[in-house]
Amino acid sequence: MIDISESVMQFLLALIVVGPLIGAVAALLPAPPGLRGTSPDQAVLRHGVTVTGAILIAAVVLALGFDHDQPSKMQATTDISWIAALDVRIHLGVDGISLPLLVLTALLTFLCALYSYFKMPMGPSPKGFVALLLVLESGTLATFAVLDLVLFFLAFEMVLIPMYFLIARWGGSEGVTGGRQAAAWKFILYTLLGSVVMLLGLLLIGLNAGTFDMVALATDNGRGLSTSVQLIAVLAIGLGLAVKTPMWPLHSWLPDTHTAAPTVGSVLLAGVLLKMGTYGFVRIILPIAPDGMRTFAPYLAAFAVVGIIYGSLACLALAKQGAGGDLKRLIAYSSVGHMGFVLLGIATMTPTGVNGALFANIAHGLITGLLFFLVGAVKERYGSADLDTLAGATGAALYGRAPRLGGLLAFAAVASLGLPGLAGFWGEMLAMFGAFNPAEGLSRPAFLTFMVIAGFGTLLTAAYLLIVVRRVCMGAQPQEAPREAPQAGAPQAGPTEPARFTDVQTYEFAAWTPLVALTVLAGLWPAVLLGLTDPAVQKLLAGGKS
């Protein structure tokens, strides 16, 4: 680690939050003649890579300058009065809980920008695409960096509009415009309705406590809020966060959105946007309204384990032969199950469970981000993500046709099912350990039941992912027929037998290798992440006392 002054750390965090917004404005302006090159479209895509790369470097330097001996302490803090009448402040800071999410967001956005430079989604001008991508990054980073309830809400809402347009204008493929626009509307309506309810809960807390400062509220640990206020606030805020997470049964917007979104949209939605909901549970509800959370925790855990089983059963139904299941839709339903483990860990209200939830957050971002990249690559090569189309009569045979792509898909699948030694294992295991011995005041028999149900969900997860690997990666490689000149009126080769099938390209390796490496690193050396989160979680649950 390196020694960086507090003022430089403050500047870095401010740059990470505001830099993408400045880059978004610059992307919409005409490029200077010297930077325009032969292709203005490529110039603006290169601009996106440059800006997201600079933000990633700033995030890495911030992480290196972070005092790892005091991860529970808010660092790189900026605290400036903004709306004095309401005591709303521009309050920024990072601790061991938010720092990994900041770095994950910066990394995934850079990889998406890099991937798009070589494989731009079909749609309007790249200018709008790059600007929306950068606004989305700024809103997500701000959500993890702000320490004021009003600013948190504004950042939380800031991501909705860019994601809506990314889905509606660059999503799907030719001929499915209606479907992608319907999915975009479903996404924004669900999340906006949830956000309205969440805003009422945030205002209720701020007005009753006399401050919107999240650090002061966490230190007070609910002592300034009556039990009834806490109950109403947890219910209102929890509903808004549960929609974004997404928690069963408020998840129905997710599969349609993922199916219609472009590859990079799905990566960012699964990799970082879903984490905004679970982060809100940890940062706001757990420390600020502990009595209200304790009342609702068993219900949250029950919904979480239902989501685990429901998501797995939905994936099994999509994976079976003849179901016509879409591979992107299947991965989306798998997110419902995986985020169920995150919610279960939070519901235990124990350091073990909450640490497991935070670890599972990061693991899900790495693994599911990689899965959506890979599924996008398969769809591009075959022209379809339909499992029956991919498998055909003999199986897609990725191991034979594109061994590197097949190997990566199998790797991501076994990481997602929680193979020990990879990132997916630790979060789910710790969440179930937390359920084995929940916090004082919670029913242990109920949580033991939830733990058993969640354990059964891991078996279902392994079942559907192994079915997907068997159907997509295995099978007999079709023999190439001798090429003859096509006769007039002869049918052309369908998407299941492309004339030319390429393996992983160089730019794909560049975009996917960091996710593979971090999945292995987090699996083999979980202390890197848990060493950051544990002291911060202990302080959070103890009411701001280290």
XYZ file of N, CA and C in Angstrom, residues 72-74 91 95 147 209 211-225 282-290 536 538-546:
123
model
N -12.659 0.315 9.070
C -13.954 0.726 9.588
C -14.106 2.247 9.624
N -13.019 2.952 9.424
C -13.034 4.415 9.467
C -13.369 4.973 8.088
N -14.258 5.979 8.049
C -14.548 6.654 6.787
C -13.321 7.456 6.351
N -21.659 15.014 1.237
C -20.813 14.242 2.146
C -20.385 12.964 1.437
N -15.330 3.373 3.118
C -14.783 2.491 4.142
C -14.646 1.099 3.530
N -22.693 9.896 1.572
C -23.031 9.583 2.965
C -24.165 10.471 3.463
N -35.129 12.272 12.795
C -33.825 12.283 13.472
C -33.184 13.664 13.458
N -31.488 14.901 10.959
C -30.313 14.913 10.079
C -30.462 13.839 9.014
N -29.856 14.111 7.864
C -29.822 13.122 6.787
C -28.437 12.481 6.678
N -27.546 12.829 7.597
C -26.176 12.324 7.543
C -26.144 10.849 7.937
N -25.684 9.995 7.020
C -25.723 8.552 7.240
C -24.755 8.107 8.335
N -23.624 8.801 8.486
C -22.657 8.431 9.529
C -23.226 8.759 10.907
N -23.813 9.954 11.055
C -24.407 10.347 12.337
C -25.577 9.438 12.691
N -26.396 9.091 11.689
C -27.544 8.219 11.932
C -27.093 6.817 12.332
N -26.032 6.322 11.676
C -25.525 4.990 12.016
C -24.936 4.972 13.422
N -24.264 6.051 13.808
C -23.688 6.135 15.150
C -24.790 6.187 16.210
N -25.871 6.901 15.892
C -27.017 6.970 16.811
C -27.687 5.601 16.948
N -27.596 4.775 15.898
C -28.066 3.385 15.911
C -29.549 3.260 16.268
N -30.347 4.205 15.763
C -31.791 4.137 15.944
C -32.295 4.657 17.273
N -31.385 5.153 18.131
C -31.838 5.610 19.454
C -32.719 6.847 19.366
N -32.560 7.642 18.304
C -33.379 8.844 18.139
C -34.665 8.593 17.382
N -34.947 7.348 17.034
C -36.150 7.010 16.265
C -37.008 6.044 17.069
N -27.443 -2.726 3.796
C -26.328 -2.762 4.752
C -25.994 -1.371 5.274
N -25.959 -0.392 4.399
C -25.507 0.948 4.781
C -26.586 1.756 5.514
N -27.854 1.540 5.164
C -28.919 2.383 5.721
C -29.770 1.630 6.743
N -30.392 0.534 6.323
C -31.398 -0.103 7.190
C -30.764 -0.766 8.413
N -29.713 -1.547 8.227
C -29.112 -2.273 9.364
C -28.662 -1.351 10.499
N -27.870 -0.298 10.220
C -27.388 0.515 11.342
C -28.356 1.599 11.805
N -29.215 2.099 10.897
C -30.034 3.268 11.232
C -31.353 2.862 11.886
N -31.909 1.716 11.494
C -33.194 1.275 12.054
C -33.096 -0.191 12.502
N -32.228 -0.484 13.479
C -31.999 -1.893 13.855
C -33.227 -2.572 14.453
N -15.431 -3.054 9.312
C -16.483 -2.073 9.030
C -17.854 -2.621 9.398
N -18.443 -4.974 11.701
C -18.493 -5.040 13.169
C -18.877 -3.683 13.753
N -18.284 -2.622 13.227
C -18.581 -1.272 13.712
C -20.017 -0.887 13.394
N -20.466 -1.243 12.199
C -21.817 -0.901 11.759
C -22.866 -1.544 12.662
N -22.673 -2.826 12.960
C -23.643 -3.554 13.772
C -23.567 -3.181 15.251
N -22.435 -2.602 15.652
C -22.271 -2.201 17.054
C -22.719 -0.764 17.292
N -23.346 -0.160 16.303
C -23.827 1.211 16.475
C -22.745 2.252 16.372
N -21.819 2.052 15.414
C -20.785 3.053 15.181
C -19.605 2.953 16.111
N -19.585 1.944 16.990
C -18.458 1.784 17.922
C -17.541 0.694 17.395
N -16.252 0.987 17.248
C -15.299 0.012 16.726
C -15.110 -1.127 17.711
